[in-house]
Coordinates of N, CA and C in Angstrom, one line a residue:
X1 N 108.7 1.7 -2.6 CA 107.9 2.7 -3.3 C 107.0 3.3 -2.3
X2 N 106.8 4.7 -2.4 CA 105.9 5.3 -1.4 C 105.2 6.5 -2.0
X3 N 104.2 7.0 -1.4 CA 103.5 8.2 -1.8 C 103.3 9.1 -0.6
X4 N 103.2 10.4 -0.8 CA 103.1 11.3 0.3 C 101.7 12.0 0.4
X5 N 101.3 12.3 1.6 CA 100.0 13.0 1.8 C 100.1 13.8 3.1
X6 N 100.4 15.1 3.0 CA 100.6 15.9 4.2 C 101.7 15.3 5.1
X7 N 101.2 15.0 6.4 CA 102.2 14.5 7.3 C 102.0 13.0 7.4
X8 N 101.5 12.4 6.4 CA 101.4 10.9 6.3 C 102.2 10.4 5.1
X9 N 102.8 9.3 5.2 CA 103.5 8.6 4.1 C 103.0 7.2 4.1
X10 N 102.9 6.7 2.8 CA 102.5 5.3 2.6 C 103.6 4.6 1.9
X11 N 104.1 3.6 2.5 CA 105.2 2.8 1.8 C 104.6 1.4 1.6
X12 N 104.6 1.0 0.4 CA 104.0 -0.3 0.1 C 104.8 -1.4 0.9
X13 N 104.0 -2.4 1.3 CA 104.5 -3.5 2.1 C 104.6 -3.2 3.6
X14 N 104.5 -1.9 3.9 CA 104.6 -1.5 5.3 C 103.3 -0.7 5.8
X15 N 102.5 -0.2 4.9 CA 101.3 0.5 5.2 C 101.5 1.9 5.4
X16 N 100.5 2.6 6.0 CA 100.5 4.0 6.2 C 101.2 4.4 7.5
X17 N 102.0 5.5 7.5 CA 102.7 5.9 8.6 C 102.4 7.4 8.9
X18 N 101.9 7.7 10.1 CA 101.7 9.1 10.4 C 103.0 9.7 11.1
X19 N 103.5 10.8 10.5 CA 104.7 11.4 10.9 C 104.5 12.8 11.3
X20 N 104.6 13.2 12.6 CA 104.4 14.6 13.0 C 105.5 15.5 12.5
X21 N 105.1 16.7 12.1 CA 106.1 17.7 11.7 C 106.0 19.0 12.4
X22 N 105.2 19.0 13.5 CA 105.1 20.2 14.4 C 104.6 19.7 15.7
X23 N 104.8 20.6 16.7 CA 104.4 20.2 18.1 C 102.9 19.9 18.2
X24 N 102.1 20.6 17.5 CA 100.7 20.4 17.5 C 100.2 19.0 17.2
X25 N 101.1 18.3 16.5 CA 100.8 16.9 16.2 C 101.1 15.9 17.3
X26 N 101.8 16.4 18.3 CA 102.1 15.5 19.5 C 101.1 15.6 20.6
X27 N 100.7 14.4 21.1 CA 99.8 14.4 22.3 C 100.7 14.6 23.5
X28 N 100.0 14.9 24.6 CA 100.7 15.0 25.9 C 101.4 13.7 26.2
X29 N 100.7 12.6 26.0 CA 101.3 11.3 26.3 C 102.6 11.0 25.5
X30 N 102.7 11.4 24.3 CA 103.9 11.2 23.5 C 105.0 12.2 23.9
X31 N 104.5 13.4 24.2 CA 105.5 14.4 24.7 C 106.2 14.0 25.9
X32 N 105.5 13.4 26.9 CA 106.1 12.9 28.1 C 107.0 11.8 27.9
X33 N 106.7 10.9 26.9 CA 107.6 9.8 26.6 C 108.9 10.4 26.0
X34 N 108.8 11.4 25.2 CA 110.0 12.0 24.6 C 110.8 12.7 25.7
X35 N 110.2 13.4 26.6 CA 110.9 14.1 27.7 C 111.7 13.1 28.6
X36 N 111.1 11.9 28.8 CA 111.7 10.9 29.6 C 112.9 10.3 28.8
X37 N 112.8 10.2 27.5 CA 113.9 9.8 26.7 C 115.0 10.7 26.7
X38 N 114.7 12.0 26.7 CA 115.7 13.1 26.8 C 116.4 13.1 28.1
X39 N 115.6 12.9 29.2 CA 116.2 12.8 30.5 C 117.2 11.6 30.7
X40 N 116.8 10.5 30.0 CA 117.7 9.3 30.1 C 118.9 9.4 29.2
X41 N 118.8 10.3 28.2 CA 119.9 10.4 27.2 C 119.5 9.5 26.0
X42 N 119.2 10.2 24.9 CA 118.8 9.4 23.7 C 120.1 8.8 23.1
X43 N 120.1 7.5 22.9 CA 121.2 6.8 22.3 C 120.8 6.1 21.0
X44 N 119.6 6.1 20.7 CA 119.1 5.4 19.5 C 117.9 6.1 18.9
X45 N 118.1 6.6 17.7 CA 117.1 7.4 17.0 C 115.8 6.6 16.8
X46 N 116.0 5.3 16.8 CA 114.8 4.5 16.6 C 113.8 4.6 17.8
X47 N 114.3 5.0 18.9 CA 113.4 5.2 20.1 C 112.5 6.3 19.8
X48 N 113.0 7.4 19.2 CA 112.2 8.6 18.9 C 111.2 8.2 17.9
X49 N 111.6 7.6 16.8 CA 110.7 7.2 15.7 C 109.6 6.3 16.2
X50 N 110.0 5.4 17.1 CA 109.0 4.4 17.7 C 107.9 5.2 18.4
X51 N 108.3 6.1 19.3 CA 107.3 6.9 20.0 C 106.4 7.7 19.1
X52 N 107.0 8.3 18.1 CA 106.2 9.2 17.2 C 105.4 8.5 16.2
X53 N 105.7 7.3 15.9 CA 104.9 6.5 14.8 C 104.1 5.4 15.4
X54 N 104.3 5.1 16.7 CA 103.6 3.9 17.4 C 104.0 2.6 16.7
X55 N 105.3 2.6 16.2 CA 105.8 1.3 15.6 C 107.0 0.8 16.5
X56 N 107.2 -0.5 16.5 CA 108.3 -1.0 17.3 C 109.6 -1.0 16.5
X57 N 110.7 -1.3 17.2 CA 112.0 -1.2 16.5 C 112.2 -2.3 15.4
X58 N 111.6 -3.4 15.6 CA 111.7 -4.5 14.6 C 111.1 -4.0 13.3
X59 N 110.0 -3.3 13.4 CA 109.3 -2.8 12.2 C 110.2 -1.7 11.5
X60 N 110.8 -0.8 12.4 CA 111.6 0.3 11.9 C 112.9 -0.3 11.2
X61 N 113.4 -1.4 11.8 CA 114.6 -1.9 11.2 C 114.4 -2.4 9.8
X62 N 113.2 -2.7 9.4 CA 112.9 -3.3 8.0 C 112.7 -2.2 7.0
X63 N 112.6 -0.9 7.4 CA 112.3 0.2 6.5 C 113.5 0.5 5.7
X64 N 113.3 1.0 4.4 CA 114.4 1.4 3.6 C 115.1 2.7 4.2
X65 N 116.4 2.8 4.0 CA 117.1 3.9 4.7 C 116.6 5.2 4.3
X66 N 116.3 5.4 3.0 CA 115.9 6.7 2.5 C 114.5 7.1 3.1
X67 N 113.7 6.1 3.4 CA 112.4 6.4 4.0 C 112.6 6.9 5.5
X68 N 113.5 6.2 6.2 CA 113.8 6.7 7.6 C 114.4 8.1 7.5
X69 N 115.2 8.4 6.6 CA 115.8 9.7 6.4 C 114.7 10.8 6.1
X70 N 113.7 10.4 5.3 CA 112.6 11.3 5.0 C 111.8 11.6 6.3
X71 N 111.7 10.6 7.2 CA 110.9 10.8 8.4 C 111.7 11.7 9.3
X72 N 113.0 11.5 9.4 CA 113.9 12.3 10.3 C 113.9 13.8 9.9
X73 N 113.8 14.0 8.6 CA 113.8 15.4 8.1 C 112.6 16.2 8.5
X74 N 111.5 15.5 8.9 CA 110.3 16.1 9.4 C 110.4 16.5 10.9
X75 N 111.4 16.0 11.5 CA 111.4 16.1 13.0 C 112.3 17.3 13.5
X76 N 112.6 18.2 12.6 CA 113.5 19.3 13.0 C 112.8 20.2 14.0
X77 N 111.5 20.2 14.1 CA 110.7 21.0 15.1 C 111.1 20.6 16.5
X78 N 111.6 19.4 16.7 CA 111.9 18.9 18.0 C 113.1 19.7 18.6
X79 N 113.9 20.4 17.8 CA 115.0 21.1 18.2 C 114.7 22.4 19.0
X80 N 113.4 22.8 18.9 CA 113.0 24.0 19.6 C 111.8 23.7 20.5
X81 N 112.0 23.9 21.8 CA 110.9 23.5 22.8 C 109.8 24.5 22.6
X82 N 108.5 23.9 22.7 CA 107.3 24.8 22.4 C 107.2 25.8 23.5
X83 N 106.9 27.0 23.1 CA 106.7 28.1 24.1 C 105.2 28.4 24.1
X84 N 104.5 28.0 25.2 CA 103.0 28.1 25.2 C 102.5 28.9 26.4
X85 N 103.5 29.4 27.2 CA 103.0 30.2 28.4 C 102.5 29.4 29.5
X86 N 101.7 30.0 30.4 CA 101.2 29.4 31.6 C 99.7 29.7 31.7
X87 N 98.9 28.8 32.1 CA 97.4 29.0 32.3 C 96.9 28.0 33.3
X88 N 95.9 28.3 34.1 CA 95.2 27.4 35.0 C 94.0 26.8 34.4
X89 N 93.8 27.0 33.1 CA 92.6 26.4 32.5 C 92.9 26.0 31.0
X90 N 92.0 25.1 30.5 CA 92.1 24.7 29.1 C 90.7 24.4 28.6
X91 N 90.5 24.7 27.3 CA 89.2 24.3 26.7 C 89.4 23.1 25.8
X92 N 88.5 22.1 26.0 CA 88.5 20.9 25.3 C 87.1 20.6 24.8
X93 N 86.9 20.5 23.5 CA 85.6 20.2 22.9 C 84.5 21.1 23.5
X94 N 84.9 22.4 23.6 CA 83.9 23.4 24.0 C 83.7 23.4 25.5
X95 N 84.4 22.6 26.3 CA 84.2 22.5 27.7 C 85.5 23.1 28.4
X96 N 85.3 23.9 29.4 CA 86.4 24.5 30.2 C 86.8 23.6 31.4
X97 N 88.1 23.3 31.5 CA 88.6 22.6 32.6 C 89.6 23.5 33.3
X98 N 89.5 23.6 34.6 CA 90.4 24.6 35.3 C 90.8 24.1 36.6
X99 N 91.9 24.7 37.1 CA 92.4 24.5 38.5 C 91.9 25.7 39.2
X100 N 91.0 25.5 40.2 CA 90.5 26.6 41.0 C 91.5 27.0 42.0
X101 N 92.2 28.1 41.8 CA 93.2 28.6 42.7 C 92.7 29.1 44.0
X102 N 91.4 29.4 44.0 CA 90.8 29.9 45.3 C 90.3 28.8 46.2
X103 N 90.3 27.6 45.6 CA 89.8 26.4 46.4 C 91.0 25.7 47.0
X104 N 91.1 25.5 48.3 CA 92.2 24.9 48.9 C 92.3 23.4 48.5
X105 N 93.5 22.9 48.4 CA 93.7 21.5 48.1 C 93.1 20.6 49.2
X106 N 92.3 19.6 48.8 CA 91.7 18.7 49.7 C 92.7 17.6 50.1
X107 N 92.6 17.0 51.3 CA 93.6 16.0 51.7 C 93.5 14.8 50.7
X108 N 92.3 14.4 50.3 CA 92.1 13.3 49.3 C 92.8 13.6 48.0
X109 N 92.8 14.8 47.6 CA 93.5 15.2 46.3 C 95.0 15.1 46.5
X110 N 95.5 15.6 47.7 CA 96.9 15.5 48.0 C 97.4 14.1 48.0
X111 N 96.6 13.2 48.6 CA 97.0 11.8 48.7 C 97.1 11.2 47.3
X112 N 96.1 11.5 46.5 CA 96.1 11.0 45.1 C 97.3 11.5 44.3
X113 N 97.5 12.8 44.4 CA 98.6 13.4 43.7 C 100.0 12.9 44.1
X114 N 100.2 12.8 45.4 CA 101.4 12.2 46.0 C 101.6 10.8 45.5
X115 N 100.6 10.0 45.5 CA 100.7 8.6 45.0 C 101.1 8.6 43.6
X116 N 100.5 9.4 42.7 CA 100.8 9.5 41.3 C 102.3 9.9 41.1
X117 N 102.7 10.9 41.9 CA 104.1 11.3 41.7 C 105.1 10.3 42.2
X118 N 104.8 9.6 43.2 CA 105.6 8.5 43.7 C 105.9 7.4 42.6
X119 N 104.8 7.2 41.9 CA 105.0 6.2 40.8 C 105.6 6.7 39.5
X120 N 105.3 8.0 39.2 CA 105.8 8.6 38.0 C 105.8 10.1 38.2
X121 N 106.9 10.7 38.4 CA 107.0 12.2 38.7 C 106.5 13.0 37.5
X122 N 106.4 12.4 36.3 CA 105.9 13.2 35.1 C 104.6 12.8 34.7
X123 N 103.8 12.2 35.5 CA 102.4 11.8 35.2 C 101.5 12.9 35.3
X124 N 101.6 13.9 34.4 CA 100.9 15.1 34.5 C 99.4 14.9 34.1
X125 N 99.1 13.9 33.3 CA 97.7 13.6 33.0 C 96.9 13.3 34.2
X126 N 97.5 12.5 35.1 CA 96.8 12.1 36.3 C 96.6 13.3 37.2
X127 N 97.7 14.1 37.4 CA 97.6 15.3 38.2 C 96.5 16.2 37.7
X128 N 96.4 16.4 36.4 CA 95.4 17.2 35.8 C 94.0 16.7 36.1
X129 N 93.9 15.4 35.9 CA 92.6 14.7 36.1 C 92.1 14.9 37.6
X130 N 93.1 15.0 38.5 CA 92.7 15.1 39.9 C 92.2 16.5 40.3
X131 N 92.9 17.5 39.8 CA 92.7 18.9 40.3 C 92.1 19.8 39.2
X132 N 92.1 19.4 37.9 CA 91.6 20.3 36.9 C 90.3 19.8 36.4
X133 N 89.2 20.5 36.8 CA 87.8 20.0 36.6 C 87.0 21.1 35.9
X134 N 85.8 20.7 35.5 CA 84.8 21.6 35.0 C 84.4 22.5 36.2
X135 N 84.0 23.8 36.0 CA 83.6 24.7 37.1 C 82.5 24.1 38.0
X136 N 81.6 23.3 37.4 CA 80.5 22.8 38.1 C 80.8 21.5 38.9
X137 N 82.0 21.0 38.7 CA 82.4 19.7 39.4 C 83.1 20.0 40.7
X138 N 82.8 19.1 41.7 CA 83.5 19.2 43.0 C 84.2 17.9 43.3
X139 N 85.3 18.0 44.0 CA 86.0 16.8 44.4 C 85.2 16.0 45.4
X140 N 85.2 14.7 45.2 CA 84.6 13.7 46.1 C 85.1 12.3 45.7
X141 N 85.0 11.4 46.6 CA 85.4 10.0 46.3 C 84.6 9.4 45.2
X142 N 83.3 9.8 45.2 CA 82.4 9.3 44.1 C 82.9 9.9 42.8
X143 N 83.2 11.2 42.8 CA 83.7 11.8 41.5 C 84.9 11.1 41.0
X144 N 85.9 10.8 41.9 CA 87.1 10.2 41.5 C 86.8 8.8 40.9
X145 N 85.9 8.0 41.5 CA 85.6 6.7 41.0 C 84.9 6.7 39.6
X146 N 84.1 7.8 39.4 CA 83.3 7.9 38.2 C 84.1 8.5 37.0
X147 N 85.1 9.4 37.4 CA 85.7 10.2 36.3 C 87.2 10.2 36.1
X148 N 87.9 9.8 37.1 CA 89.4 10.0 37.1 C 90.1 9.3 35.9
X149 N 89.8 8.0 35.6 CA 90.5 7.3 34.6 C 90.1 7.9 33.2
X150 N 88.8 8.2 33.0 CA 88.4 8.8 31.7 C 89.0 10.1 31.5
X151 N 89.1 10.9 32.6 CA 89.6 12.3 32.5 C 91.1 12.2 32.2
X152 N 91.8 11.3 32.8 CA 93.2 11.1 32.5 C 93.5 10.8 31.1
X153 N 92.7 9.9 30.5 CA 92.8 9.6 29.1 C 92.5 10.8 28.2
X154 N 91.5 11.6 28.6 CA 91.2 12.8 27.8 C 92.4 13.7 27.8
X155 N 93.0 14.0 28.9 CA 94.2 14.9 28.9 C 95.4 14.3 28.1
X156 N 95.6 13.0 28.3 CA 96.7 12.3 27.6 C 96.6 12.5 26.1
X157 N 95.4 12.5 25.6 CA 95.2 12.5 24.1 C 95.2 13.9 23.5
X158 N 95.3 15.0 24.3 CA 95.3 16.3 23.9 C 96.6 16.7 23.2
X159 N 96.6 17.6 22.2 CA 97.8 18.1 21.7 C 98.7 18.8 22.8
X160 N 99.9 18.6 22.8 CA 100.8 19.2 23.8 C 100.7 20.7 23.9
X161 N 100.5 21.3 22.7 CA 100.4 22.8 22.7 C 99.2 23.3 23.4
X162 N 98.2 22.5 23.5 CA 96.9 22.9 24.2 C 97.0 22.8 25.7
X163 N 97.7 21.7 26.2 CA 97.7 21.4 27.6 C 99.1 21.8 28.3
X164 N 100.1 22.2 27.5 CA 101.4 22.6 28.1 C 101.2 23.8 29.0
X165 N 100.4 24.8 28.7 CA 100.2 25.9 29.6 C 99.7 25.4 31.0
X166 N 98.9 24.4 31.0 CA 98.4 23.8 32.2 C 99.5 23.1 33.0
X167 N 100.3 22.4 32.2 CA 101.5 21.7 32.8 C 102.4 22.7 33.5
X168 N 102.7 23.8 32.8 CA 103.6 24.8 33.3 C 103.0 25.4 34.6
X169 N 101.7 25.6 34.6 CA 101.0 26.1 35.8 C 101.2 25.2 37.0
X170 N 101.0 23.9 36.7 CA 101.2 22.9 37.8 C 102.6 22.9 38.3
X171 N 103.6 23.0 37.4 CA 105.0 23.0 37.8 C 105.3 24.2 38.7
X172 N 104.7 25.4 38.3 CA 104.9 26.6 39.1 C 104.2 26.4 40.5
X173 N 103.1 25.8 40.5 CA 102.4 25.5 41.8 C 103.3 24.6 42.7
X174 N 103.9 23.6 42.0 CA 104.7 22.6 42.7 C 105.9 23.3 43.4
X175 N 106.5 24.2 42.6 CA 107.7 24.9 43.2 C 107.3 25.8 44.4
X176 N 106.2 26.5 44.2 CA 105.7 27.4 45.3 C 105.4 26.6 46.5
X177 N 104.7 25.5 46.3 CA 104.2 24.6 47.4 C 105.4 24.0 48.1
X178 N 106.4 23.5 47.3 CA 107.6 22.9 47.9 C 108.4 23.9 48.8
X179 N 108.5 25.1 48.3 CA 109.3 26.1 49.0 C 108.5 26.5 50.4
X180 N 107.2 26.6 50.3 CA 106.4 26.8 51.5 C 106.5 25.7 52.5
X181 N 106.4 24.5 52.0 CA 106.5 23.3 52.8 C 107.8 23.2 53.5
X182 N 108.9 23.5 52.8 CA 110.2 23.4 53.4 C 110.4 24.4 54.4
X183 N 110.0 25.7 54.2 CA 110.1 26.7 55.2 C 109.3 26.4 56.4
X184 N 108.1 25.8 56.2 CA 107.2 25.5 57.4 C 107.9 24.3 58.2
X185 N 108.4 23.3 57.5 CA 109.0 22.2 58.1 C 110.3 22.6 58.9
X186 N 111.0 23.5 58.3 CA 112.2 23.9 59.0 C 111.9 24.6 60.3
X187 N 110.8 25.5 60.3 CA 110.4 26.1 61.5 C 109.8 25.2 62.5
X188 N 109.0 24.2 62.0 CA 108.4 23.2 62.8 C 109.5 22.3 63.5
X189 N 110.5 21.9 62.8 CA 111.6 21.1 63.4 C 112.4 21.9 64.4
X190 N 112.6 23.2 64.1 CA 113.3 24.1 65.0 C 112.6 24.2 66.3
X191 N 111.3 24.4 66.2 CA 110.4 24.6 67.4 C 110.4 23.3 68.2
X192 N 110.2 22.2 67.5 CA 110.2 20.8 68.1 C 111.5 20.6 68.9
X193 N 112.6 20.9 68.3 CA 113.9 20.6 69.0 C 114.0 21.5 70.2
X194 N 113.5 22.7 70.1 CA 113.6 23.6 71.3 C 112.7 23.1 72.4
X195 N 111.5 22.6 72.1 CA 110.6 22.0 73.1 C 111.2 20.7 73.7
X196 N 111.8 19.9 72.9 CA 112.5 18.7 73.4 C 113.6 19.0 74.4
X197 N 114.4 20.0 74.0 CA 115.5 20.4 74.9 C 115.0 21.0 76.2
X198 N 113.9 21.8 76.1 CA 113.3 22.3 77.3 C 112.7 21.2 78.2
X199 N 112.0 20.2 77.6 CA 111.4 19.2 78.4 C 112.5 18.3 79.1
X200 N 113.6 18.0 78.3 CA 114.7 17.2 78.8 C 115.3 17.9 80.0
X201 N 115.5 19.2 79.9 CA 116.0 20.0 81.0 C 115.1 19.9 82.2
X202 N 113.8 20.1 82.0 CA 112.8 20.1 83.1 C 112.8 18.7 83.8
X203 N 112.9 17.6 83.0 CA 112.9 16.3 83.6 C 114.2 16.2 84.5
X204 N 115.3 16.6 84.0 CA 116.6 16.5 84.7 C 116.6 17.3 86.0
X205 N 116.0 18.5 85.9 CA 115.9 19.4 87.1 C 114.8 19.1 88.0
X206 N 113.8 18.3 87.6 CA 112.7 17.9 88.4 C 111.6 19.1 88.6
X207 N 111.5 19.9 87.5 CA 110.6 21.0 87.7 C 109.1 20.7 87.4
X208 N 108.9 19.5 86.8 CA 107.5 19.1 86.6 C 107.3 17.6 87.0
X209 N 106.0 17.2 87.1 CA 105.7 15.9 87.4 C 106.3 14.9 86.4
X210 N 106.8 13.8 86.8 CA 107.5 12.9 85.9 C 106.5 12.3 84.9
X211 N 105.3 11.9 85.4 CA 104.3 11.3 84.5 C 103.9 12.2 83.3
X212 N 103.7 13.5 83.7 CA 103.3 14.5 82.7 C 104.4 14.7 81.7
X213 N 105.6 14.7 82.1 CA 106.8 15.0 81.2 C 107.0 13.8 80.3
X214 N 106.8 12.6 80.8 CA 107.0 11.4 79.9 C 106.0 11.5 78.8
X215 N 104.8 11.8 79.1 CA 103.8 11.9 78.0 C 104.1 13.0 77.0
X216 N 104.6 14.1 77.5 CA 105.0 15.2 76.6 C 106.2 14.8 75.7
X217 N 107.2 14.1 76.3 CA 108.3 13.7 75.5 C 107.9 12.7 74.4
X218 N 107.0 11.8 74.7 CA 106.5 10.8 73.7 C 105.8 11.5 72.6
X219 N 105.0 12.5 73.0 CA 104.2 13.3 72.0 C 105.2 14.1 71.0
X220 N 106.2 14.7 71.6 CA 107.1 15.5 70.8 C 108.0 14.6 69.9
X221 N 108.4 13.4 70.4 CA 109.1 12.5 69.5 C 108.3 12.1 68.4
X222 N 107.0 11.9 68.6 CA 106.1 11.5 67.5 C 106.0 12.7 66.5
X223 N 106.0 13.9 67.0 CA 105.9 15.1 66.1 C 107.1 15.2 65.3
X224 N 108.3 14.9 65.9 CA 109.5 14.9 65.1 C 109.5 13.9 64.0
X225 N 109.0 12.7 64.3 CA 108.9 11.6 63.4 C 108.0 12.0 62.2
X226 N 106.9 12.6 62.5 CA 105.9 13.0 61.4 C 106.5 14.1 60.6
X227 N 107.3 15.0 61.2 CA 107.9 16.1 60.5 C 108.9 15.5 59.4
X228 N 109.6 14.5 59.8 CA 110.6 13.9 58.9 C 109.8 13.2 57.7
X229 N 108.7 12.6 58.0 CA 107.9 11.9 57.0 C 107.4 12.9 56.0
X230 N 106.9 14.1 56.5 CA 106.3 15.1 55.7 C 107.4 15.7 54.8
X231 N 108.6 15.8 55.3 CA 109.8 16.4 54.6 C 110.1 15.5 53.4
X232 N 109.9 14.2 53.5 CA 110.2 13.2 52.4 C 109.1 13.3 51.4
X233 N 107.9 13.8 51.7 CA 106.8 13.9 50.7 C 106.9 15.2 50.0
X234 N 107.5 16.2 50.6 CA 107.5 17.5 49.9 C 108.5 17.6 48.9

């Protein structure tokens, strides 16, 4: 036996269950979980229900079939991806958080972002927390220590329709940055190889002092090594 109340249903012996029926009901955190499920290929509808209701499969397995069917009927909105545009800022609780496109990325920000991506390429809440701040806030190690985790939680709990424009903006930045980095690294590797060939020829022909050339060769081999490492990060 159950009773309905908007997007909540109460089934006796199981308690109250909140069931989203539109994108606005989904947080960024749950949206990312659904996207990962889609990327991996959904093989069990209980995985979707588990994410959306915060209930485990064991609990879902005990539900009456008609109740599960009523929940699934509410999820037709998932068939259409939310169209929210692109923006470099978002308003939360009357406060503006924005990515300052005029402010160059700090090396500390780059390291934090790269570390987050290495662990989870879809950890947008952490990326937002690092580079999306109030206009009065400036990046520093102290700011990171005092605010990063709390800010990450704030973004994770926002409706996906509110922060998706910011996610889209970050993805657009990522594509631009990757293309720029690849072009730069290709040019850098080309120049490095040319210099290495020139130095090898100079050593062979004896055009320069041996000691000076050995130092140059070592320096250029290090440059080639660093170029390969940067290519792996981009």
